[in-house]
């Protein structure tokens, strides 16, 4: 209104713009009727081209995390930010409602303070429907360790949750974190403590002593006491495991969870009014140094011998003597050793090899196994011409005798001459027919 009034008084567009504190293009647009007061020009919504994809993904999986879907859209070319993306999800009501999963409200929440470098929280995450190629059964297992102060977490895939795999995974997680905290927190898993009393087992107490850490066990039904690692479990399950394809190997899946954990170090935190990232907080945590070698636990896994007399372990192949294709053997390894042994089901050691780097794809063969395998192959090889298929081979006497035995005529089966049957009634019937036929002379007389 002011612009139109001043224009009627003869003011120039530049003078009106200076007087009203506006841009000249804005004043010109209002005076020419290109823009209406109170209505701002809307830029095209960058989310609209991806709306159908988001609706389809959330229709297929209503519980898919928005952050996971955002990662997929970024790969497809979406250029908006995460907050703009989540606002668009709410504005277009893309996510279908799930009544059973409606979050409860009104619960009391306590915040537990964790000094830097004081505590690492560990927990097993069971991953259902593991790819069949992993050969780990219906569930894969992921040990997650999270620094309670900064929230940095790392995870390691394992074939089992037994004591040896727990120790091996524990050591790898701490090396990925860069050290160990002074206290370890677990729930009441049987490999760490006695579930009924919460007392740490002697075997695991030796492990904690080896690394110079103490062990804290969560009280019964107090899973929220280790809420940092529980949140990491949730992130790993939703942002990584939910989208793992069947064709992925276990080593490739480990690389995927490592990338996710590193990417989540970029999460923002506000500490004493200062904005920092999780990675920056974790870099200043005073962690203890780890021993050069892991705790010497005895690791044992079962494997099947291939037709090439090879056994797969940690992304490498190790030879065994020939003659065992399809047999079940066990790979035995003391953590930290440079050698491993392969034993039969009867506990007889049949091979011992130097351990190759994990995931190197190497084939480690013993020269004796190679020579023995070549001899076995050459001994089974034949240079005779293949048998002819287009030939005539009638039943032999032995086969005919067996057939007669099956028909219930063992006497005829023993002597070929006895298989000839003479039936006098047959000859009598033929003679009667011959007598009944008139001779040529009788026919001519008639």
Tab-separated table of C-alpha atoms in Angstrom:
chain	number	residue	atom	x	y	z
A	1	UNK	CA	0.000	0.000	0.000
A	2	UNK	CA	2.806	2.398	0.856
A	3	UNK	CA	4.591	1.592	-2.380
A	4	UNK	CA	1.473	2.250	-4.484
A	5	UNK	CA	0.770	5.503	-2.591
A	6	UNK	CA	4.286	6.805	-3.058
A	7	UNK	CA	4.236	5.793	-6.713
A	8	UNK	CA	1.053	7.846	-7.245
A	9	UNK	CA	2.877	10.811	-5.725
A	10	UNK	CA	5.525	10.488	-8.436
A	11	UNK	CA	8.288	8.772	-6.500
A	12	UNK	CA	10.747	6.633	-8.458
A	13	UNK	CA	11.189	2.939	-7.763
A	14	UNK	CA	14.683	3.541	-6.356
A	15	UNK	CA	13.374	6.250	-4.002
A	16	UNK	CA	10.523	4.026	-2.815
A	17	UNK	CA	12.946	1.139	-2.235
A	18	UNK	CA	15.291	3.364	-0.172
A	19	UNK	CA	12.408	4.791	1.820
A	20	UNK	CA	10.818	1.420	2.622
A	21	UNK	CA	14.113	-0.456	3.037
A	22	UNK	CA	13.276	-2.984	0.311
A	23	UNK	CA	14.970	-4.246	-2.795
A	24	UNK	CA	14.098	-2.475	-6.060
A	25	UNK	CA	13.083	-5.759	-7.735
A	26	UNK	CA	10.652	-6.405	-4.876
A	27	UNK	CA	9.082	-2.928	-5.221
A	28	UNK	CA	8.812	-3.328	-8.983
A	29	UNK	CA	7.136	-6.744	-8.582
A	30	UNK	CA	4.515	-5.349	-6.219
A	31	UNK	CA	3.821	-2.307	-8.421
A	32	UNK	CA	3.470	-4.480	-11.567
A	33	UNK	CA	1.124	-6.918	-9.815
A	34	UNK	CA	3.578	-9.836	-10.101
A	35	UNK	CA	3.514	-10.396	-6.344
A	36	UNK	CA	0.653	-10.064	-3.890
A	37	UNK	CA	1.026	-8.660	-0.360
A	38	UNK	CA	1.111	-11.360	2.335
A	39	UNK	CA	1.971	-14.172	-0.083
A	40	UNK	CA	5.582	-15.248	-0.557
A	41	UNK	CA	6.826	-17.051	-3.634
A	42	UNK	CA	7.430	-20.720	-2.884
A	43	UNK	CA	10.430	-22.478	-4.344
A	44	UNK	CA	9.881	-26.000	-5.774
A	45	UNK	CA	9.924	-28.715	-3.096
A	46	UNK	CA	12.983	-30.920	-3.686
A	47	UNK	CA	11.274	-33.764	-1.842
A	48	UNK	CA	8.360	-34.197	-4.270
A	49	UNK	CA	10.260	-36.285	-6.888
A	50	UNK	CA	11.152	-38.785	-4.137
A	51	UNK	CA	7.696	-38.903	-2.529
A	52	UNK	CA	6.497	-42.047	-4.316
A	53	UNK	CA	9.731	-43.893	-3.474
A	54	UNK	CA	9.394	-42.996	0.222
A	55	UNK	CA	5.745	-44.075	0.279
A	56	UNK	CA	6.648	-47.417	-1.267
A	57	UNK	CA	9.592	-48.040	1.073
A	58	UNK	CA	7.554	-47.227	4.172
A	59	UNK	CA	4.624	-49.272	2.896
A	60	UNK	CA	6.982	-52.243	2.562
A	61	UNK	CA	8.631	-51.573	5.925
A	62	UNK	CA	6.656	-49.204	8.201
A	63	UNK	CA	9.402	-49.303	10.866
A	64	UNK	CA	12.243	-48.237	8.567
A	65	UNK	CA	14.241	-45.494	10.235
A	66	UNK	CA	14.093	-42.046	8.674
A	67	UNK	CA	17.898	-41.854	8.820
A	68	UNK	CA	18.155	-45.116	6.829
A	69	UNK	CA	15.695	-43.835	4.246
A	70	UNK	CA	17.594	-40.533	4.119
A	71	UNK	CA	20.821	-42.417	3.330
A	72	UNK	CA	19.058	-44.140	0.438
A	73	UNK	CA	17.690	-40.861	-0.950
A	74	UNK	CA	21.116	-39.225	-0.787
A	75	UNK	CA	22.442	-42.044	-2.954
A	76	UNK	CA	19.553	-41.427	-5.376
A	77	UNK	CA	20.355	-37.740	-5.722
A	78	UNK	CA	18.347	-35.981	-2.988
A	79	UNK	CA	20.103	-32.702	-2.162
A	80	UNK	CA	18.120	-31.543	0.875
A	81	UNK	CA	19.183	-31.751	4.503
A	82	UNK	CA	18.037	-34.292	7.063
A	83	UNK	CA	15.806	-31.868	8.992
A	84	UNK	CA	14.132	-30.753	5.737
A	85	UNK	CA	13.617	-34.411	4.849
A	86	UNK	CA	11.978	-35.313	8.188
A	87	UNK	CA	9.712	-32.251	7.984
A	88	UNK	CA	8.617	-33.402	4.543
A	89	UNK	CA	7.855	-36.889	5.889
A	90	UNK	CA	5.597	-35.360	8.530
A	91	UNK	CA	4.036	-32.803	6.164
A	92	UNK	CA	3.047	-35.399	3.577
A	93	UNK	CA	2.217	-38.022	6.260
A	94	UNK	CA	4.303	-40.626	4.475
A	95	UNK	CA	4.786	-43.080	7.349
A	96	UNK	CA	1.779	-45.322	8.022
A	97	UNK	CA	0.496	-45.471	11.576
A	98	UNK	CA	1.289	-48.557	13.698
A	99	UNK	CA	-0.877	-48.677	16.783
A	100	UNK	CA	0.956	-51.510	18.639
A	101	UNK	CA	4.237	-49.599	18.366
A	102	UNK	CA	2.874	-46.266	19.584
A	103	UNK	CA	5.430	-44.907	22.004
A	104	UNK	CA	4.493	-44.669	25.663
A	105	UNK	CA	4.781	-41.305	27.390
A	106	UNK	CA	4.972	-40.070	30.929
A	107	UNK	CA	7.877	-42.276	32.083
A	108	UNK	CA	10.488	-40.924	34.478
A	109	UNK	CA	13.953	-40.760	32.923
A	110	UNK	CA	17.199	-40.439	34.876
A	111	UNK	CA	20.455	-39.272	33.305
A	112	UNK	CA	23.531	-41.132	34.585
A	113	UNK	CA	26.803	-39.206	34.443
A	114	UNK	CA	29.790	-41.090	32.999
A	115	UNK	CA	33.276	-39.588	33.459
A	116	UNK	CA	35.558	-39.759	30.392
A	117	UNK	CA	37.352	-43.072	30.001
A	118	UNK	CA	35.483	-44.634	32.908
A	119	UNK	CA	33.167	-47.200	31.313
A	120	UNK	CA	32.629	-49.311	28.196
A	121	UNK	CA	29.260	-51.022	27.809
A	122	UNK	CA	29.160	-54.364	25.945
A	123	UNK	CA	26.211	-56.312	24.652
A	124	UNK	CA	25.448	-59.090	22.168
A	125	UNK	CA	23.013	-58.257	19.387
A	126	UNK	CA	21.347	-61.308	17.834
A	127	UNK	CA	20.723	-60.811	14.122
A	128	UNK	CA	17.883	-63.018	12.794
A	129	UNK	CA	17.633	-64.508	9.290
A	130	UNK	CA	21.357	-64.560	8.597
A	131	UNK	CA	22.375	-65.322	4.973
A	132	UNK	CA	22.718	-69.057	4.393
A	133	UNK	CA	26.220	-68.599	2.943
A	134	UNK	CA	27.479	-67.475	6.368
A	135	UNK	CA	26.773	-70.969	7.779
A	136	UNK	CA	26.011	-69.624	11.273
A	137	UNK	CA	22.504	-71.010	11.691
A	138	UNK	CA	19.355	-68.934	12.045
A	139	UNK	CA	21.115	-66.051	13.861
A	140	UNK	CA	24.323	-64.137	13.394
A	141	UNK	CA	25.907	-62.471	16.429
A	142	UNK	CA	27.240	-58.933	16.783
A	143	UNK	CA	29.208	-57.801	19.840
A	144	UNK	CA	28.724	-54.052	20.312
A	145	UNK	CA	30.927	-51.965	22.602
A	146	UNK	CA	30.141	-48.305	23.366
A	147	UNK	CA	32.052	-45.681	25.346
A	148	UNK	CA	29.563	-44.471	27.945
A	149	UNK	CA	30.879	-40.884	28.033
A	150	UNK	CA	31.171	-39.975	24.351
A	151	UNK	CA	28.808	-42.519	22.806
A	152	UNK	CA	31.343	-43.806	20.255
A	153	UNK	CA	30.677	-47.459	19.463
A	154	UNK	CA	32.220	-50.234	17.420
A	155	UNK	CA	30.949	-53.755	16.632
A	156	UNK	CA	32.345	-57.131	15.522
A	157	UNK	CA	30.500	-60.023	13.837
A	158	UNK	CA	30.986	-63.469	15.393
A	159	UNK	CA	29.825	-66.992	14.629
A	160	UNK	CA	28.816	-67.742	18.202
A	161	UNK	CA	28.406	-66.199	21.655
A	162	UNK	CA	30.570	-68.732	23.486
A	163	UNK	CA	33.449	-67.721	25.738
A	164	UNK	CA	36.207	-67.852	23.109
A	165	UNK	CA	34.238	-65.817	20.565
A	166	UNK	CA	33.320	-63.318	23.291
A	167	UNK	CA	36.987	-62.783	24.199
A	168	UNK	CA	38.061	-62.533	20.550
A	169	UNK	CA	35.297	-60.052	19.717
A	170	UNK	CA	35.927	-58.095	22.921
A	171	UNK	CA	39.575	-57.627	21.995
A	172	UNK	CA	38.732	-56.522	18.438
A	173	UNK	CA	36.092	-54.018	19.605
A	174	UNK	CA	38.505	-52.375	22.056
A	175	UNK	CA	41.226	-52.146	19.423
A	176	UNK	CA	38.732	-50.425	17.098
A	177	UNK	CA	37.889	-47.994	19.937
A	178	UNK	CA	41.576	-47.287	20.545
A	179	UNK	CA	41.900	-48.707	24.071
A	180	UNK	CA	39.959	-49.893	27.075
A	181	UNK	CA	38.078	-48.046	29.781
A	182	UNK	CA	38.611	-48.776	33.463
A	183	UNK	CA	35.277	-50.548	33.872
A	184	UNK	CA	33.354	-52.955	31.650
A	185	UNK	CA	29.581	-53.214	31.970
A	186	UNK	CA	27.633	-56.321	30.920
A	187	UNK	CA	24.187	-57.715	31.421
A	188	UNK	CA	23.865	-61.133	33.042
A	189	UNK	CA	25.273	-63.265	30.228
A	190	UNK	CA	26.448	-66.707	31.321
A	191	UNK	CA	29.893	-66.350	29.720
A	192	UNK	CA	30.649	-63.385	31.997
A	193	UNK	CA	28.900	-64.127	35.287
A	194	UNK	CA	26.613	-66.525	37.076
A	195	UNK	CA	23.147	-65.233	36.084
A	196	UNK	CA	21.536	-66.145	39.390
A	197	UNK	CA	23.973	-64.201	41.580
A	198	UNK	CA	25.685	-61.796	39.184
A	199	UNK	CA	29.124	-62.916	40.400
A	200	UNK	CA	31.813	-62.815	37.715
A	201	UNK	CA	33.103	-66.241	36.672
A	202	UNK	CA	36.766	-67.057	37.365
A	203	UNK	CA	37.463	-67.488	33.648
A	204	UNK	CA	36.195	-64.026	32.742
A	205	UNK	CA	37.806	-62.483	35.815
A	206	UNK	CA	41.139	-63.631	34.373
A	207	UNK	CA	40.270	-61.890	31.094
A	208	UNK	CA	39.430	-58.608	32.852
A	209	UNK	CA	42.622	-58.803	34.902
A	210	UNK	CA	44.661	-59.383	31.732
A	211	UNK	CA	43.339	-56.106	30.257
A	212	UNK	CA	43.480	-54.215	33.585
A	213	UNK	CA	39.732	-53.502	33.802
A	214	UNK	CA	36.998	-54.104	36.349
A	215	UNK	CA	33.642	-55.715	35.567
A	216	UNK	CA	30.215	-54.337	36.497
A	217	UNK	CA	27.069	-56.391	36.064
A	218	UNK	CA	23.695	-54.747	35.513
A	219	UNK	CA	21.089	-55.401	38.207
A	220	UNK	CA	18.253	-57.759	37.243
A	221	UNK	CA	15.689	-56.208	34.879
A	222	UNK	CA	17.667	-52.986	34.620
A	223	UNK	CA	18.629	-53.040	30.936
A	224	UNK	CA	18.424	-49.258	30.762
A	225	UNK	CA	21.500	-49.108	32.978
A	226	UNK	CA	23.510	-49.665	29.789
A	227	UNK	CA	21.394	-47.436	27.603
A	228	UNK	CA	24.340	-46.194	25.510
A	229	UNK	CA	25.082	-49.601	24.026
A	230	UNK	CA	21.364	-50.373	23.715
A	231	UNK	CA	20.973	-47.302	21.518
A	232	UNK	CA	23.961	-48.440	19.455
A	233	UNK	CA	22.292	-51.852	19.064
A	234	UNK	CA	19.171	-50.120	17.801
A	235	UNK	CA	21.152	-48.117	15.266
A	236	UNK	CA	23.053	-51.176	14.027
A	237	UNK	CA	19.873	-53.206	13.619
A	238	UNK	CA	17.879	-50.506	11.832
A	239	UNK	CA	20.496	-48.693	9.780
A	240	UNK	CA	22.656	-51.655	8.801
A	241	UNK	CA	21.247	-55.141	9.378
A	242	UNK	CA	17.781	-54.390	7.977
A	243	UNK	CA	19.271	-53.727	4.518
A	244	UNK	CA	22.073	-56.357	4.379
A	245	UNK	CA	21.627	-58.341	1.105
A	246	UNK	CA	21.877	-62.129	0.896
A	247	UNK	CA	24.870	-62.053	-1.470
A	248	UNK	CA	27.087	-60.244	1.051
A	249	UNK	CA	29.846	-62.255	2.715
A	250	UNK	CA	30.535	-62.012	6.418
A	251	UNK	CA	33.716	-59.978	5.847
A	252	UNK	CA	31.864	-57.559	3.560
A	253	UNK	CA	29.133	-57.188	6.185
A	254	UNK	CA	31.801	-56.402	8.802
A	255	UNK	CA	33.098	-53.655	6.540
A	256	UNK	CA	29.573	-52.243	6.312
A	257	UNK	CA	29.060	-52.047	10.078
A	258	UNK	CA	32.506	-50.437	10.475
A	259	UNK	CA	31.583	-47.726	7.979
A	260	UNK	CA	28.294	-47.034	9.772
A	261	UNK	CA	30.018	-46.765	13.171
A	262	UNK	CA	32.591	-44.321	11.794
A	263	UNK	CA	29.886	-42.276	10.110
A	264	UNK	CA	27.973	-42.032	13.368
A	265	UNK	CA	31.003	-40.433	15.022
A	266	UNK	CA	29.791	-37.263	13.306
A	267	UNK	CA	26.728	-37.001	15.582
A	268	UNK	CA	26.477	-33.643	17.351
A	269	UNK	CA	26.643	-33.155	21.108
A	270	UNK	CA	26.452	-30.045	23.308
A	271	UNK	CA	28.823	-30.153	26.302
A	272	UNK	CA	28.887	-27.127	28.614
A	273	UNK	CA	27.314	-25.032	25.871
A	274	UNK	CA	29.931	-26.042	23.272
A	275	UNK	CA	28.925	-27.975	20.167
A	276	UNK	CA	31.177	-30.966	19.509
A	277	UNK	CA	30.909	-34.296	17.725
A	278	UNK	CA	31.003	-37.776	19.203
A	279	UNK	CA	34.364	-38.377	17.532
A	280	UNK	CA	35.844	-35.253	19.114
A	281	UNK	CA	34.591	-36.296	22.556
A	282	UNK	CA	35.986	-39.793	22.133
A	283	UNK	CA	39.391	-38.494	21.041
A	284	UNK	CA	39.900	-36.915	24.474
A	285	UNK	CA	38.790	-39.895	26.554
A	286	UNK	CA	41.769	-41.214	28.575
A	287	UNK	CA	41.621	-44.896	27.585
A	288	UNK	CA	44.097	-47.484	28.836
A	289	UNK	CA	46.527	-49.132	26.428
A	290	UNK	CA	45.821	-52.701	25.329
A	291	UNK	CA	48.249	-55.638	25.529
A	292	UNK	CA	50.121	-56.476	22.348
A	293	UNK	CA	48.310	-59.818	22.006
A	294	UNK	CA	44.752	-60.736	22.956
A	295	UNK	CA	43.926	-62.932	25.933
A	296	UNK	CA	44.994	-66.519	25.017
A	297	UNK	CA	41.558	-68.125	24.913
A	298	UNK	CA	41.069	-71.363	22.972
A	299	UNK	CA	38.912	-70.795	19.893
A	300	UNK	CA	37.352	-73.784	18.133
A	301	UNK	CA	35.018	-73.767	15.113
A	302	UNK	CA	33.644	-76.570	12.956
A	303	UNK	CA	34.234	-76.666	9.222
A	304	UNK	CA	33.554	-78.999	6.259
A	305	UNK	CA	36.415	-80.192	4.044
A	306	UNK	CA	36.000	-79.205	0.386
A	307	UNK	CA	36.636	-81.581	-2.564
A	308	UNK	CA	40.005	-79.825	-3.013
A	309	UNK	CA	40.963	-80.883	0.542
A	310	UNK	CA	40.717	-77.296	1.821
A	311	UNK	CA	39.167	-75.834	4.985
A	312	UNK	CA	37.841	-72.258	5.054
A	313	UNK	CA	38.602	-70.042	8.056
A	314	UNK	CA	38.563	-66.228	8.449
A	315	UNK	CA	38.490	-65.618	4.715
A	316	UNK	CA	41.417	-67.968	3.937
A	317	UNK	CA	41.797	-71.641	2.981
A	318	UNK	CA	44.028	-74.230	4.677
A	319	UNK	CA	44.932	-77.658	3.292
A	320	UNK	CA	44.341	-81.070	4.916
A	321	UNK	CA	45.406	-84.564	3.793
A	322	UNK	CA	43.404	-85.984	0.846
A	323	UNK	CA	40.561	-88.429	1.287
A	324	UNK	CA	38.398	-86.263	3.575
A	325	UNK	CA	35.963	-84.420	1.261
A	326	UNK	CA	32.732	-83.622	3.105
A	327	UNK	CA	34.152	-84.602	6.502
A	328	UNK	CA	33.573	-82.426	9.564
A	329	UNK	CA	36.765	-81.077	11.128
A	330	UNK	CA	37.476	-78.468	13.784
A	331	UNK	CA	39.832	-75.508	13.462
A	332	UNK	CA	41.580	-74.864	16.774
A	333	UNK	CA	43.323	-71.585	17.521
A	334	UNK	CA	44.779	-69.989	20.620
A	335	UNK	CA	44.086	-66.261	20.358
A	336	UNK	CA	47.281	-64.373	19.688
A	337	UNK	CA	49.155	-67.377	18.235
A	338	UNK	CA	50.551	-67.323	14.725
A	339	UNK	CA	49.580	-70.943	13.994
A	340	UNK	CA	46.340	-72.922	13.927
A	341	UNK	CA	45.549	-76.633	14.000
A	342	UNK	CA	42.929	-78.708	12.195
A	343	UNK	CA	41.631	-81.833	13.949
A	344	UNK	CA	39.156	-84.588	13.111
A	345	UNK	CA	36.024	-85.381	15.067
A	346	UNK	CA	38.123	-87.868	17.054
A	347	UNK	CA	40.447	-85.019	18.161
A	348	UNK	CA	43.326	-86.231	15.973
A	349	UNK	CA	45.334	-83.283	14.632
A	350	UNK	CA	45.763	-83.727	10.871
A	351	UNK	CA	47.241	-80.347	9.891
A	352	UNK	CA	48.984	-77.336	11.384
A	353	UNK	CA	49.479	-74.110	9.441
A	354	UNK	CA	50.778	-70.606	9.871
A	355	UNK	CA	47.818	-68.273	10.223
A	356	UNK	CA	47.220	-65.963	7.250
A	357	UNK	CA	45.945	-62.389	7.728
A	358	UNK	CA	42.205	-62.290	8.282
A	359	UNK	CA	40.253	-61.803	5.069
A	360	UNK	CA	43.349	-62.003	2.842
A	361	UNK	CA	41.858	-64.686	0.591
A	362	UNK	CA	45.050	-66.774	0.710
A	363	UNK	CA	45.288	-70.527	0.179
A	364	UNK	CA	47.803	-72.039	2.607
A	365	UNK	CA	48.936	-75.520	1.510
A	366	UNK	CA	51.352	-77.974	3.057
A	367	UNK	CA	53.777	-79.465	0.495
A	368	UNK	CA	53.077	-82.960	1.796
A	369	UNK	CA	49.342	-82.451	1.327
A	370	UNK	CA	49.921	-81.251	-2.242
A	371	UNK	CA	52.017	-84.304	-3.157
A	372	UNK	CA	49.542	-86.720	-1.554
A	373	UNK	CA	46.613	-85.059	-3.307
A	374	UNK	CA	48.365	-85.292	-6.687
A	375	UNK	CA	49.015	-89.004	-6.120
A	376	UNK	CA	45.381	-89.609	-5.233
A	377	UNK	CA	44.199	-87.791	-8.349
A	378	UNK	CA	46.666	-89.591	-10.638
A	379	UNK	CA	45.822	-92.992	-9.143
A	380	UNK	CA	42.141	-92.450	-9.831
A	381	UNK	CA	42.830	-91.274	-13.391
A	382	UNK	CA	42.287	-93.763	-16.288
A	383	UNK	CA	43.435	-93.431	-19.916
A	384	UNK	CA	41.075	-96.126	-21.232
A	385	UNK	CA	38.572	-95.179	-23.884
A	386	UNK	CA	35.050	-94.604	-22.626
A	387	UNK	CA	32.611	-97.500	-22.884
A	388	UNK	CA	30.464	-97.814	-26.006
A	389	UNK	CA	26.792	-97.216	-25.438
A	390	UNK	CA	25.280	-98.331	-28.770
A	391	UNK	CA	25.858	-102.092	-28.434
A	392	UNK	CA	23.567	-105.116	-28.092
A	393	UNK	CA	23.896	-107.187	-24.943
A	394	UNK	CA	21.123	-109.758	-24.411
A	395	UNK	CA	20.317	-111.230	-21.041
A	396	UNK	CA	22.936	-113.600	-19.739
A	397	UNK	CA	22.179	-117.081	-18.454
A	398	UNK	CA	22.665	-115.868	-14.895
A	399	UNK	CA	20.147	-113.052	-15.423
A	400	UNK	CA	17.635	-115.450	-17.036
A	401	UNK	CA	18.037	-117.867	-14.130
A	402	UNK	CA	17.385	-115.069	-11.631
A	403	UNK	CA	14.285	-114.029	-13.594
A	404	UNK	CA	12.913	-117.590	-13.495
A	405	UNK	CA	13.556	-117.677	-9.778
A	406	UNK	CA	11.493	-114.553	-9.357
A	407	UNK	CA	8.684	-116.135	-11.421
A	408	UNK	CA	8.630	-119.074	-9.010
A	409	UNK	CA	10.231	-121.699	-11.292
A	410	UNK	CA	13.554	-122.490	-9.644
A	411	UNK	CA	13.953	-125.830	-11.486
A	412	UNK	CA	13.850	-124.226	-14.892
A	413	UNK	CA	16.154	-121.571	-13.640
A	414	UNK	CA	18.862	-124.128	-12.946
A	415	UNK	CA	18.891	-125.989	-16.332
A	416	UNK	CA	18.201	-124.236	-19.652
A	417	UNK	CA	16.909	-127.510	-21.168
A	418	UNK	CA	14.330	-127.786	-18.428
A	419	UNK	CA	12.887	-124.409	-19.389
A	420	UNK	CA	11.374	-126.100	-22.558
A	421	UNK	CA	7.714	-126.935	-21.759
A	422	UNK	CA	5.902	-129.661	-23.820
A	423	UNK	CA	2.097	-129.413	-23.667
A	424	UNK	CA	0.340	-132.498	-25.319
A	425	UNK	CA	-3.032	-130.734	-25.255
A	426	UNK	CA	-1.628	-128.204	-27.688
A	427	UNK	CA	-0.742	-130.993	-30.171
A	428	UNK	CA	-4.181	-132.598	-29.780
A	429	UNK	CA	-5.930	-129.321	-30.621
A	430	UNK	CA	-3.827	-128.942	-33.774
A	431	UNK	CA	-4.687	-132.504	-34.927
A	432	UNK	CA	-8.427	-131.862	-34.484
A	433	UNK	CA	-8.237	-128.761	-36.671
A	434	UNK	CA	-6.417	-130.695	-39.409
A	435	UNK	CA	-9.099	-133.444	-39.479
A	436	UNK	CA	-11.890	-130.914	-39.775
A	437	UNK	CA	-10.431	-129.293	-42.904
A	438	UNK	CA	-11.781	-130.988	-46.215
A	439	UNK	CA	-9.292	-132.224	-48.748
A	440	UNK	CA	-9.093	-130.707	-52.285
A	441	UNK	CA	-10.547	-133.882	-53.914
A	442	UNK	CA	-13.615	-133.788	-51.686
A	443	UNK	CA	-14.187	-130.170	-52.566
A	444	UNK	CA	-14.017	-130.835	-56.319
A	445	UNK	CA	-16.463	-133.775	-56.104
A	446	UNK	CA	-18.951	-131.646	-54.312
